[in-house]
mmCIF file of C-alpha atoms in Angstrom:
data_model
loop_
_atom_site.group_PDB
_atom_site.id
_atom_site.type_symbol
_atom_site.label_atom_id
_atom_site.label_comp_id
_atom_site.label_asym_id
_atom_site.label_seq_id
_atom_site.Cartn_x
_atom_site.Cartn_y
_atom_site.Cartn_z
ATOM 1 C CA MET F 1 223.510 -73.120 152.662
ATOM 2 C CA PRO F 2 224.262 -76.658 151.436
ATOM 3 C CA SER F 3 221.256 -78.963 151.437
ATOM 4 C CA GLN F 4 222.734 -81.657 149.257
ATOM 5 C CA PHE F 5 225.115 -84.595 149.468
ATOM 6 C CA GLY F 6 226.739 -87.067 147.106
ATOM 7 C CA THR F 7 229.592 -87.270 144.612
ATOM 8 C CA THR F 8 228.282 -88.484 141.242
ATOM 9 C CA LEU F 9 224.781 -89.211 142.516
ATOM 10 C CA THR F 10 223.732 -86.038 144.313
ATOM 11 C CA VAL F 11 220.548 -85.409 146.286
ATOM 12 C CA SER F 12 219.326 -81.899 147.064
ATOM 13 C CA VAL F 13 216.434 -81.405 149.507
ATOM 14 C CA PHE F 14 214.198 -78.333 149.458
ATOM 15 C CA GLY F 15 211.322 -76.912 151.478
ATOM 16 C CA GLN F 16 210.406 -76.296 155.117
ATOM 17 C CA SER F 17 208.052 -77.999 157.531
ATOM 18 C CA HIS F 18 205.257 -75.472 156.847
ATOM 19 C CA SER F 19 206.161 -74.379 153.310
ATOM 20 C CA GLU F 20 203.801 -75.168 150.453
ATOM 21 C CA ALA F 21 205.773 -78.264 149.551
ATOM 22 C CA ILE F 22 208.910 -80.255 150.282
ATOM 23 C CA GLY F 23 210.911 -82.228 147.774
ATOM 24 C CA CYS F 24 214.201 -83.350 146.306
ATOM 25 C CA VAL F 25 216.272 -83.119 143.146
ATOM 26 C CA ILE F 26 218.371 -86.168 142.240
ATOM 27 C CA ASN F 27 221.229 -85.732 139.779
ATOM 28 C CA GLY F 28 223.258 -88.569 138.280
ATOM 29 C CA PHE F 29 220.684 -91.332 138.739
ATOM 30 C CA PRO F 30 221.253 -94.151 136.223
ATOM 31 C CA ALA F 31 218.927 -94.042 133.218
ATOM 32 C CA GLY F 32 216.650 -96.874 132.161
ATOM 33 C CA MET F 33 215.251 -98.044 135.513
ATOM 34 C CA LYS F 34 211.527 -98.755 135.502
ATOM 35 C CA LEU F 35 209.978 -97.108 138.566
ATOM 36 C CA ASP F 36 207.825 -99.398 140.704
ATOM 37 C CA ARG F 37 205.359 -96.935 142.217
ATOM 38 C CA GLU F 38 203.868 -99.506 144.601
ATOM 39 C CA LEU F 39 207.301 -100.215 146.107
ATOM 40 C CA LEU F 40 207.877 -96.471 146.353
ATOM 41 C CA ALA F 41 204.564 -95.990 148.181
ATOM 42 C CA LYS F 42 205.250 -98.918 150.523
ATOM 43 C CA PHE F 43 208.679 -97.578 151.395
ATOM 44 C CA SER F 44 207.515 -93.993 151.983
ATOM 45 C CA ALA F 45 204.548 -95.144 154.072
ATOM 46 C CA ARG F 46 206.939 -96.398 156.750
ATOM 47 C CA ARG F 47 207.906 -92.771 157.487
ATOM 48 C CA LYS F 48 204.435 -91.214 157.317
ATOM 49 C CA PRO F 49 203.083 -89.561 160.482
ATOM 50 C CA GLY F 50 199.968 -90.687 162.317
ATOM 51 C CA ALA F 51 200.252 -94.413 161.556
ATOM 52 C CA ALA F 52 200.760 -95.478 165.185
ATOM 53 C CA PRO F 53 198.751 -94.592 168.340
ATOM 54 C CA TRP F 54 201.764 -92.796 169.863
ATOM 55 C CA SER F 55 202.771 -91.023 166.653
ATOM 56 C CA THR F 56 202.167 -87.352 165.927
ATOM 57 C CA PRO F 57 198.534 -86.812 164.841
ATOM 58 C CA ARG F 58 199.656 -84.630 161.937
ATOM 59 C CA GLN F 59 197.946 -86.313 158.999
ATOM 60 C CA GLU F 60 199.593 -85.824 155.625
ATOM 61 C CA ALA F 61 198.704 -87.739 152.470
ATOM 62 C CA ASP F 62 202.340 -87.509 151.368
ATOM 63 C CA GLU F 63 201.322 -88.018 147.746
ATOM 64 C CA ILE F 64 204.453 -87.986 145.612
ATOM 65 C CA HIS F 65 204.518 -85.901 142.434
ATOM 66 C CA PHE F 66 207.314 -86.231 139.866
ATOM 67 C CA VAL F 67 208.148 -83.077 137.937
ATOM 68 C CA SER F 68 211.005 -84.455 135.835
ATOM 69 C CA GLY F 69 213.393 -87.348 135.392
ATOM 70 C CA LEU F 70 210.909 -89.962 134.148
ATOM 71 C CA ASN F 71 209.785 -90.698 130.604
ATOM 72 C CA LYS F 72 206.249 -91.665 129.545
ATOM 73 C CA SER F 73 206.984 -95.291 130.450
ATOM 74 C CA ASP F 74 207.950 -94.373 134.044
ATOM 75 C CA GLN F 75 211.613 -95.080 133.349
ATOM 76 C CA THR F 76 214.422 -92.883 134.607
ATOM 77 C CA CYS F 77 215.532 -90.988 131.517
ATOM 78 C CA GLY F 78 218.870 -89.484 132.560
ATOM 79 C CA ALA F 79 217.499 -86.020 133.308
ATOM 80 C CA PRO F 80 217.545 -84.722 136.895
ATOM 81 C CA ILE F 81 214.727 -86.296 138.905
ATOM 82 C CA CYS F 82 212.593 -83.762 140.734
ATOM 83 C CA ALA F 83 209.828 -84.886 143.083
ATOM 84 C CA PHE F 84 207.747 -83.050 145.649
ATOM 85 C CA ILE F 85 205.143 -83.613 148.377
ATOM 86 C CA ALA F 86 202.570 -80.941 149.257
ATOM 87 C CA ASN F 87 202.241 -79.847 152.893
ATOM 88 C CA THR F 88 198.506 -79.845 153.578
ATOM 89 C CA ASN F 89 198.106 -80.061 157.371
ATOM 90 C CA THR F 90 200.148 -77.338 159.056
ATOM 91 C CA HIS F 91 199.150 -75.706 162.358
ATOM 92 C CA ALA F 92 200.935 -72.371 162.609
ATOM 93 C CA SER F 93 199.085 -71.358 165.794
ATOM 94 C CA ALA F 94 201.130 -73.792 167.912
ATOM 95 C CA TYR F 95 204.359 -72.015 166.912
ATOM 96 C CA LYS F 96 203.255 -68.364 167.184
ATOM 97 C CA PRO F 97 204.116 -68.173 170.927
ATOM 98 C CA LEU F 98 207.585 -69.559 170.191
ATOM 99 C CA GLU F 99 208.738 -66.724 167.941
ATOM 100 C CA HIS F 100 210.807 -65.284 170.812
ATOM 101 C CA ILE F 101 211.394 -68.423 172.874
ATOM 102 C CA TYR F 102 214.159 -70.967 172.273
ATOM 103 C CA ARG F 103 213.008 -74.580 172.538
ATOM 104 C CA PRO F 104 215.539 -76.676 174.469
ATOM 105 C CA GLY F 105 217.133 -79.364 172.293
ATOM 106 C CA HIS F 106 216.085 -77.684 169.026
ATOM 107 C CA ALA F 107 218.172 -75.590 166.630
ATOM 108 C CA ASP F 108 216.228 -72.409 167.499
ATOM 109 C CA TYR F 109 219.087 -70.727 169.365
ATOM 110 C CA SER F 110 221.903 -71.658 166.972
ATOM 111 C CA ALA F 111 219.796 -70.749 163.916
ATOM 112 C CA ASP F 112 218.945 -67.372 165.479
ATOM 113 C CA GLN F 113 222.633 -66.656 166.032
ATOM 114 C CA LYS F 114 223.309 -67.406 162.363
ATOM 115 C CA TRP F 115 220.345 -65.751 160.618
ATOM 116 C CA LYS F 116 219.382 -63.102 163.183
ATOM 117 C CA GLY F 117 215.643 -63.740 163.199
ATOM 118 C CA VAL F 118 214.881 -64.263 159.516
ATOM 119 C CA GLN F 119 214.858 -68.076 159.817
ATOM 120 C CA ASP F 120 211.534 -69.930 159.520
ATOM 121 C CA ILE F 121 210.671 -71.214 163.005
ATOM 122 C CA TYR F 122 207.287 -72.724 162.124
ATOM 123 C CA GLY F 123 207.369 -76.488 162.498
ATOM 124 C CA GLY F 124 211.127 -76.247 162.831
ATOM 125 C CA GLY F 125 211.559 -74.794 159.340
ATOM 126 C CA HIS F 126 214.190 -76.663 157.337
ATOM 127 C CA PHE F 127 215.530 -78.301 160.508
ATOM 128 C CA SER F 128 212.341 -80.340 160.778
ATOM 129 C CA GLY F 129 212.153 -84.112 160.461
ATOM 130 C CA ARG F 130 209.498 -83.399 157.842
ATOM 131 C CA LEU F 131 212.389 -82.888 155.408
ATOM 132 C CA THR F 132 213.226 -86.588 155.661
ATOM 133 C CA ALA F 133 210.184 -87.426 153.507
ATOM 134 C CA PRO F 134 212.002 -86.361 150.294
ATOM 135 C CA LEU F 135 215.011 -88.402 151.402
ATOM 136 C CA CYS F 136 212.745 -91.437 151.460
ATOM 137 C CA ILE F 137 211.638 -90.746 147.880
ATOM 138 C CA ALA F 138 215.243 -90.660 146.707
ATOM 139 C CA GLY F 139 216.196 -93.632 148.890
ATOM 140 C CA ALA F 140 213.337 -95.727 147.568
ATOM 141 C CA LEU F 141 214.550 -95.180 143.997
ATOM 142 C CA ALA F 142 218.099 -96.069 145.024
ATOM 143 C CA LYS F 143 216.889 -99.260 146.722
ATOM 144 C CA GLN F 144 215.025 -100.319 143.586
ATOM 145 C CA TYR F 145 218.114 -99.817 141.434
ATOM 146 C CA LEU F 146 220.422 -101.582 143.898
ATOM 147 C CA SER F 147 218.018 -104.505 144.126
ATOM 148 C CA SER F 148 218.291 -104.993 140.376
ATOM 149 C CA LYS F 149 222.048 -105.424 140.916
ATOM 150 C CA GLY F 150 221.619 -107.906 143.771
ATOM 151 C CA ILE F 151 222.403 -105.353 146.512
ATOM 152 C CA ARG F 152 220.029 -105.204 149.480
ATOM 153 C CA VAL F 153 219.734 -102.485 152.135
ATOM 154 C CA TYR F 154 217.668 -103.026 155.292
ATOM 155 C CA ALA F 155 217.396 -101.335 158.691
ATOM 156 C CA HIS F 156 215.737 -102.283 161.957
ATOM 157 C CA ILE F 157 215.305 -100.691 165.376
ATOM 158 C CA SER F 158 218.321 -101.784 167.368
ATOM 159 C CA SER F 159 217.194 -100.269 170.659
ATOM 160 C CA ILE F 160 214.758 -97.936 172.350
ATOM 161 C CA GLY F 161 215.807 -96.845 175.812
ATOM 162 C CA ASP F 162 217.311 -99.893 177.517
ATOM 163 C CA VAL F 163 215.411 -102.441 175.405
ATOM 164 C CA TYR F 164 217.487 -104.087 172.665
ATOM 165 C CA ASP F 165 216.429 -106.009 169.579
ATOM 166 C CA THR F 166 218.276 -108.999 168.156
ATOM 167 C CA SER F 167 221.228 -107.774 166.074
ATOM 168 C CA PHE F 168 221.748 -108.456 162.395
ATOM 169 C CA CYS F 169 223.851 -111.589 161.922
ATOM 170 C CA ALA F 170 226.503 -109.624 160.035
ATOM 171 C CA PHE F 171 229.597 -110.592 162.018
ATOM 172 C CA ASP F 172 229.346 -114.302 161.147
ATOM 173 C CA THR F 173 230.110 -114.745 157.447
ATOM 174 C CA THR F 174 229.971 -118.545 157.472
ATOM 175 C CA GLU F 175 227.224 -120.281 155.507
ATOM 176 C CA ASN F 176 225.070 -120.568 158.637
ATOM 177 C CA GLY F 177 225.578 -116.893 159.426
ATOM 178 C CA GLN F 178 224.666 -115.837 155.899
ATOM 179 C CA GLN F 179 221.491 -117.909 156.031
ATOM 180 C CA THR F 180 220.505 -116.385 159.359
ATOM 181 C CA LEU F 181 220.997 -112.871 157.953
ATOM 182 C CA ALA F 182 218.971 -113.760 154.837
ATOM 183 C CA ASN F 183 216.121 -114.953 157.085
ATOM 184 C CA GLN F 184 216.271 -111.729 159.087
ATOM 185 C CA LEU F 185 215.988 -109.597 155.948
ATOM 186 C CA ARG F 186 213.083 -111.731 154.740
ATOM 187 C CA HIS F 187 211.328 -111.206 158.081
ATOM 188 C CA LEU F 188 211.671 -107.419 157.805
ATOM 189 C CA GLU F 189 210.343 -107.404 154.246
ATOM 190 C CA GLU F 190 207.290 -109.408 155.328
ATOM 191 C CA LEU F 191 206.757 -107.098 158.295
ATOM 192 C CA HIS F 192 206.884 -103.992 156.119
ATOM 193 C CA THR F 193 204.501 -105.524 153.580
ATOM 194 C CA GLN F 194 202.052 -106.377 156.357
ATOM 195 C CA SER F 195 202.260 -102.822 157.726
ATOM 196 C CA TYR F 196 201.499 -101.366 154.300
ATOM 197 C CA GLN F 197 198.596 -103.713 153.614
ATOM 198 C CA THR F 198 196.932 -103.200 157.010
ATOM 199 C CA HIS F 199 197.782 -99.472 157.369
ATOM 200 C CA LYS F 200 198.977 -100.290 160.873
ATOM 201 C CA GLN F 201 202.500 -99.346 161.792
ATOM 202 C CA HIS F 202 204.605 -102.150 163.260
ATOM 203 C CA LEU F 203 207.930 -101.544 164.933
ATOM 204 C CA SER F 204 210.688 -102.731 162.601
ATOM 205 C CA THR F 205 212.319 -105.290 164.881
ATOM 206 C CA LEU F 206 213.632 -108.799 164.444
ATOM 207 C CA ASN F 207 212.240 -109.895 167.818
ATOM 208 C CA ALA F 208 208.509 -109.537 168.544
ATOM 209 C CA ASP F 209 209.052 -109.505 172.320
ATOM 210 C CA ALA F 210 211.494 -106.616 171.981
ATOM 211 C CA ALA F 211 208.929 -104.709 169.911
ATOM 212 C CA GLN F 212 206.318 -105.124 172.656
ATOM 213 C CA GLN F 213 208.701 -103.880 175.341
ATOM 214 C CA MET F 214 209.728 -100.942 173.161
ATOM 215 C CA GLN F 215 206.078 -100.075 172.615
ATOM 216 C CA GLU F 216 205.535 -100.004 176.373
ATOM 217 C CA LEU F 217 208.533 -97.705 176.868
ATOM 218 C CA ILE F 218 207.253 -95.278 174.232
ATOM 219 C CA GLU F 219 203.759 -95.256 175.739
ATOM 220 C CA ALA F 220 205.204 -94.656 179.216
ATOM 221 C CA ALA F 221 207.240 -91.691 177.951
ATOM 222 C CA HIS F 222 204.120 -90.322 176.265
ATOM 223 C CA ARG F 223 202.060 -90.585 179.466
ATOM 224 C CA GLU F 224 204.803 -88.796 181.383
ATOM 225 C CA LYS F 225 204.890 -85.961 178.817
ATOM 226 C CA ASP F 226 208.422 -86.966 177.923
ATOM 227 C CA SER F 227 210.314 -88.616 175.068
ATOM 228 C CA ILE F 228 212.844 -91.385 174.572
ATOM 229 C CA GLY F 229 215.685 -92.144 172.160
ATOM 230 C CA GLY F 230 217.256 -95.260 170.726
ATOM 231 C CA SER F 231 219.371 -96.632 167.910
ATOM 232 C CA ILE F 232 219.032 -98.104 164.427
ATOM 233 C CA GLU F 233 221.090 -100.801 162.740
ATOM 234 C CA CYS F 234 221.418 -100.946 158.948
ATOM 235 C CA VAL F 235 223.030 -103.609 156.773
ATOM 236 C CA VAL F 236 224.090 -103.504 153.113
ATOM 237 C CA CYS F 237 224.446 -106.920 151.492
ATOM 238 C CA GLY F 238 225.849 -107.734 148.067
ATOM 239 C CA LEU F 239 228.045 -104.676 147.467
ATOM 240 C CA PRO F 240 230.970 -105.915 145.336
ATOM 241 C CA LYS F 241 234.510 -105.977 146.698
ATOM 242 C CA GLY F 242 236.710 -103.004 145.889
ATOM 243 C CA VAL F 243 234.064 -100.236 145.902
ATOM 244 C CA GLY F 244 235.135 -97.023 147.609
ATOM 245 C CA SER F 245 238.225 -94.903 148.055
ATOM 246 C CA PRO F 246 240.907 -94.320 150.695
ATOM 247 C CA MET F 247 241.242 -91.338 153.008
ATOM 248 C CA PHE F 248 238.551 -88.671 152.893
ATOM 249 C CA ASP F 249 236.290 -90.204 150.245
ATOM 250 C CA GLY F 250 236.172 -93.566 151.998
ATOM 251 C CA LEU F 251 232.926 -95.465 152.379
ATOM 252 C CA GLU F 252 232.778 -94.733 156.107
ATOM 253 C CA ASN F 253 233.214 -91.024 155.385
ATOM 254 C CA MET F 254 230.418 -91.064 152.809
ATOM 255 C CA TYR F 255 227.967 -92.888 155.069
ATOM 256 C CA ALA F 256 228.778 -90.804 158.146
ATOM 257 C CA ARG F 257 228.508 -87.428 156.399
ATOM 258 C CA ALA F 258 225.105 -88.252 154.930
ATOM 259 C CA LEU F 259 223.719 -89.931 158.059
ATOM 260 C CA PHE F 260 224.588 -86.959 160.246
ATOM 261 C CA GLY F 261 222.353 -84.883 157.966
ATOM 262 C CA ILE F 262 219.330 -86.706 159.397
ATOM 263 C CA PRO F 263 217.825 -84.653 162.229
ATOM 264 C CA ALA F 264 218.366 -86.241 165.683
ATOM 265 C CA VAL F 265 221.328 -88.455 164.677
ATOM 266 C CA LYS F 266 223.970 -88.176 167.405
ATOM 267 C CA GLY F 267 226.322 -91.043 166.642
ATOM 268 C CA VAL F 268 227.432 -93.373 163.839
ATOM 269 C CA GLU F 269 229.631 -96.473 164.110
ATOM 270 C CA PHE F 270 230.633 -99.292 161.775
ATOM 271 C CA GLY F 271 231.179 -102.979 162.456
ATOM 272 C CA LYS F 272 232.176 -103.503 166.072
ATOM 273 C CA GLY F 273 232.449 -99.736 166.397
ATOM 274 C CA PHE F 274 233.306 -98.505 169.866
ATOM 275 C CA GLU F 275 233.262 -102.062 171.162
ATOM 276 C CA ALA F 276 236.506 -102.519 169.205
ATOM 277 C CA CYS F 277 238.136 -100.136 171.681
ATOM 278 C CA THR F 278 237.852 -102.838 174.342
ATOM 279 C CA MET F 279 239.178 -105.641 172.129
ATOM 280 C CA ARG F 280 242.681 -106.847 171.286
ATOM 281 C CA GLY F 281 243.868 -107.022 167.699
ATOM 282 C CA SER F 282 243.940 -110.788 167.841
ATOM 283 C CA MET F 283 240.208 -110.718 168.604
ATOM 284 C CA HIS F 284 239.161 -107.896 166.288
ATOM 285 C CA ASN F 285 241.113 -108.782 163.138
ATOM 286 C CA ASP F 286 239.141 -110.701 160.503
ATOM 287 C CA ALA F 287 241.481 -113.564 159.517
ATOM 288 C CA TYR F 288 241.673 -114.628 155.863
ATOM 289 C CA PHE F 289 241.031 -118.112 154.470
ATOM 290 C CA TRP F 290 241.130 -119.665 151.010
ATOM 291 C CA ASP F 291 237.750 -120.930 149.833
ATOM 292 C CA GLU F 292 238.676 -123.919 147.661
ATOM 293 C CA THR F 293 235.120 -124.389 146.423
ATOM 294 C CA HIS F 294 234.832 -120.900 144.942
ATOM 295 C CA GLU F 295 238.570 -120.243 144.698
ATOM 296 C CA HIS F 296 238.678 -116.872 146.400
ATOM 297 C CA VAL F 297 239.649 -115.257 149.705
ATOM 298 C CA VAL F 298 237.077 -115.185 152.521
ATOM 299 C CA THR F 299 236.851 -114.219 156.191
ATOM 300 C CA HIS F 300 234.725 -116.097 158.714
ATOM 301 C CA THR F 301 234.173 -112.934 160.760
ATOM 302 C CA ASN F 302 233.234 -109.398 159.789
ATOM 303 C CA PHE F 303 234.157 -107.234 162.757
ATOM 304 C CA ALA F 304 235.375 -104.520 160.339
ATOM 305 C CA GLY F 305 231.782 -104.080 159.179
ATOM 306 C CA GLY F 306 232.395 -104.740 155.498
ATOM 307 C CA MET F 307 234.923 -101.939 154.957
ATOM 308 C CA LEU F 308 238.703 -101.641 155.273
ATOM 309 C CA GLY F 309 240.623 -98.512 154.281
ATOM 310 C CA GLY F 310 237.383 -96.937 153.042
ATOM 311 C CA ILE F 311 236.863 -99.764 150.521
ATOM 312 C CA SER F 312 234.320 -102.587 150.534
ATOM 313 C CA THR F 313 235.506 -106.103 151.395
ATOM 314 C CA GLY F 314 232.499 -107.944 149.995
ATOM 315 C CA ASN F 315 231.189 -108.721 153.480
ATOM 316 C CA PRO F 316 227.953 -107.102 154.713
ATOM 317 C CA ILE F 317 228.360 -103.423 155.567
ATOM 318 C CA LEU F 318 227.029 -102.840 159.088
ATOM 319 C CA VAL F 319 226.118 -99.341 160.275
ATOM 320 C CA HIS F 320 224.792 -98.436 163.742
ATOM 321 C CA VAL F 321 223.136 -95.032 164.241
ATOM 322 C CA GLY F 322 222.246 -93.340 167.548
ATOM 323 C CA ILE F 323 219.054 -91.225 167.724
ATOM 324 C CA LYS F 324 218.424 -88.676 170.479
ATOM 325 C CA PRO F 325 215.062 -88.273 172.274
ATOM 326 C CA THR F 326 212.509 -86.015 170.587
ATOM 327 C CA PRO F 327 213.294 -82.510 171.917
ATOM 328 C CA SER F 328 209.657 -81.336 171.801
ATOM 329 C CA ILE F 329 208.052 -82.495 175.057
ATOM 330 C CA ALA F 330 205.014 -81.275 176.991
ATOM 331 C CA ARG F 331 206.902 -81.492 180.308
ATOM 332 C CA LEU F 332 207.896 -78.189 181.915
ATOM 333 C CA GLN F 333 211.303 -76.967 180.717
ATOM 334 C CA HIS F 334 213.385 -73.881 181.347
ATOM 335 C CA SER F 335 214.027 -71.297 178.616
ATOM 336 C CA VAL F 336 214.132 -67.555 177.988
ATOM 337 C CA ASP F 337 211.877 -65.009 176.316
ATOM 338 C CA THR F 338 214.227 -62.978 174.142
ATOM 339 C CA GLN F 339 211.660 -60.211 173.692
ATOM 340 C CA SER F 340 211.268 -59.511 177.415
ATOM 341 C CA GLY F 341 214.740 -60.683 178.361
ATOM 342 C CA LYS F 342 213.377 -62.859 181.159
ATOM 343 C CA ASP F 343 213.611 -66.504 182.150
ATOM 344 C CA ILE F 344 210.417 -68.494 181.592
ATOM 345 C CA ASP F 345 209.028 -71.972 182.073
ATOM 346 C CA LEU F 346 208.024 -73.588 178.799
ATOM 347 C CA GLU F 347 205.566 -76.340 177.930
ATOM 348 C CA ILE F 348 205.674 -77.260 174.257
ATOM 349 C CA HIS F 349 202.268 -77.946 172.784
ATOM 350 C CA GLY F 350 201.632 -79.293 169.320
ATOM 351 C CA ARG F 351 201.957 -82.617 167.530
ATOM 352 C CA HIS F 352 205.111 -84.542 168.264
ATOM 353 C CA ASP F 353 206.277 -88.151 168.466
ATOM 354 C CA PRO F 354 207.406 -89.289 171.932
ATOM 355 C CA CYS F 355 209.959 -91.410 170.057
ATOM 356 C CA ILE F 356 211.151 -90.732 166.516
ATOM 357 C CA VAL F 357 213.252 -93.897 166.208
ATOM 358 C CA PRO F 358 210.498 -95.982 164.505
ATOM 359 C CA ARG F 359 210.002 -93.405 161.747
ATOM 360 C CA ALA F 360 213.717 -92.596 161.501
ATOM 361 C CA CYS F 361 214.451 -96.256 160.766
ATOM 362 C CA VAL F 362 213.342 -96.017 157.137
ATOM 363 C CA VAL F 363 215.210 -92.716 156.732
ATOM 364 C CA VAL F 364 218.486 -94.364 157.777
ATOM 365 C CA GLU F 365 217.732 -97.119 155.271
ATOM 366 C CA ALA F 366 217.079 -94.531 152.558
ATOM 367 C CA VAL F 367 220.277 -92.588 153.192
ATOM 368 C CA CYS F 368 222.393 -95.754 153.312
ATOM 369 C CA ALA F 369 220.889 -96.852 149.996
ATOM 370 C CA LEU F 370 221.699 -93.485 148.404
ATOM 371 C CA VAL F 371 225.291 -93.523 149.657
ATOM 372 C CA THR F 372 225.735 -97.124 148.503
ATOM 373 C CA LEU F 373 224.550 -96.291 144.991
ATOM 374 C CA ASP F 374 226.681 -93.156 144.876
ATOM 375 C CA ALA F 375 229.770 -95.124 145.932
ATOM 376 C CA LEU F 376 229.004 -97.859 143.410
ATOM 377 C CA ILE F 377 228.962 -95.433 140.476
ATOM 378 C CA SER F 378 231.523 -92.916 141.807
ATOM 379 C CA TYR F 379 234.230 -95.278 143.040
ATOM 380 C CA PRO F 380 233.695 -98.689 141.393
ATOM 381 C CA ALA F 381 236.153 -101.540 141.886
ATOM 382 C CA GLY F 382 239.418 -100.923 140.038
ATOM 383 C CA THR F 383 239.630 -97.155 140.503
ATOM 384 C CA CYS F 384 239.903 -94.627 143.337
ATOM 385 C CA THR F 385 239.036 -91.576 141.247
ATOM 386 C CA PRO F 386 235.448 -90.395 140.724
ATOM 387 C CA ASN F 387 233.723 -91.962 137.749
ATOM 388 C CA ASN F 388 232.157 -88.792 136.407
ATOM 389 C CA ASN F 389 230.904 -90.574 133.288
ATOM 390 C CA ALA F 390 228.728 -93.001 135.233
#
């Protein structure tokens, strides 16, 4: 069963929701990067459970332990990086009654058809969102390396229910548009720093009013024993032109394959995405201009989302990810008891988020950072074949 992704930089995730530990193995990470443990802790804290009043009350320290890959000076040393997090707060009793009952919206039924009952159902096993914690470890390292190369990766909550945040200013590549986007990224960094310092989770939005309305929607869903979904927008700034490959190893392919590995992701689009289906070519095409000041080709729009033919254009890469509602809800649902062979009514008890979008936001950011770094070292500008010596 594949639990890894990547070309030159590969990430393998191991563990289950209720196993002794969860973790990741990172192969191909560039050597010589000094690990900033405070940045790592700040990044991972954005995914931790129990930080918001509506979040799952499962309290985990999520202390990160490195087994290999770092030297005595906390630098990446070229060896595979292995890191793990201990699971210390598991409640098996909540899942005992579900051994013979399929939870609607979960992978219980499909997993049972594949593994015929030997799969781990406790906490969702390896289908659990708990497995995104190791992705955040790997993504945090990738973000630190990319930052040293002038490449920035940031995500925000684009929507929850029918409430929408301000979008990243990634379609306007003029000087004013670039400044607006820079201000938006600065705002998110300040918001995340404040959350870490106060230990109070803030919704990662660009608009404070939107965050308040989203909060109210989540609380309403929680009161009604229900859940709600939303979407996440991620931008990659500073990736050089010419990174990527055509056809099946294109940048879009790499991002999409990895992002769909995040539990609850139901859709991925780039640039104008499905909105492009309603546009004419004369509207959607990004026209070219000669920048006399810097003597290079530019576009004033970025409807392609920073990629053409699977290769970076130098404009911001814009990714939009759809997240489904949390399937575990306390509201009455219909299912079957496979042991008795009878229909039953099911109420799922336990510790679950009424909305997983806020915590999934940092996971999308982590995965996009990992794919960006992998593309940078696998398919650098000037070649379309994997750079296996990177």
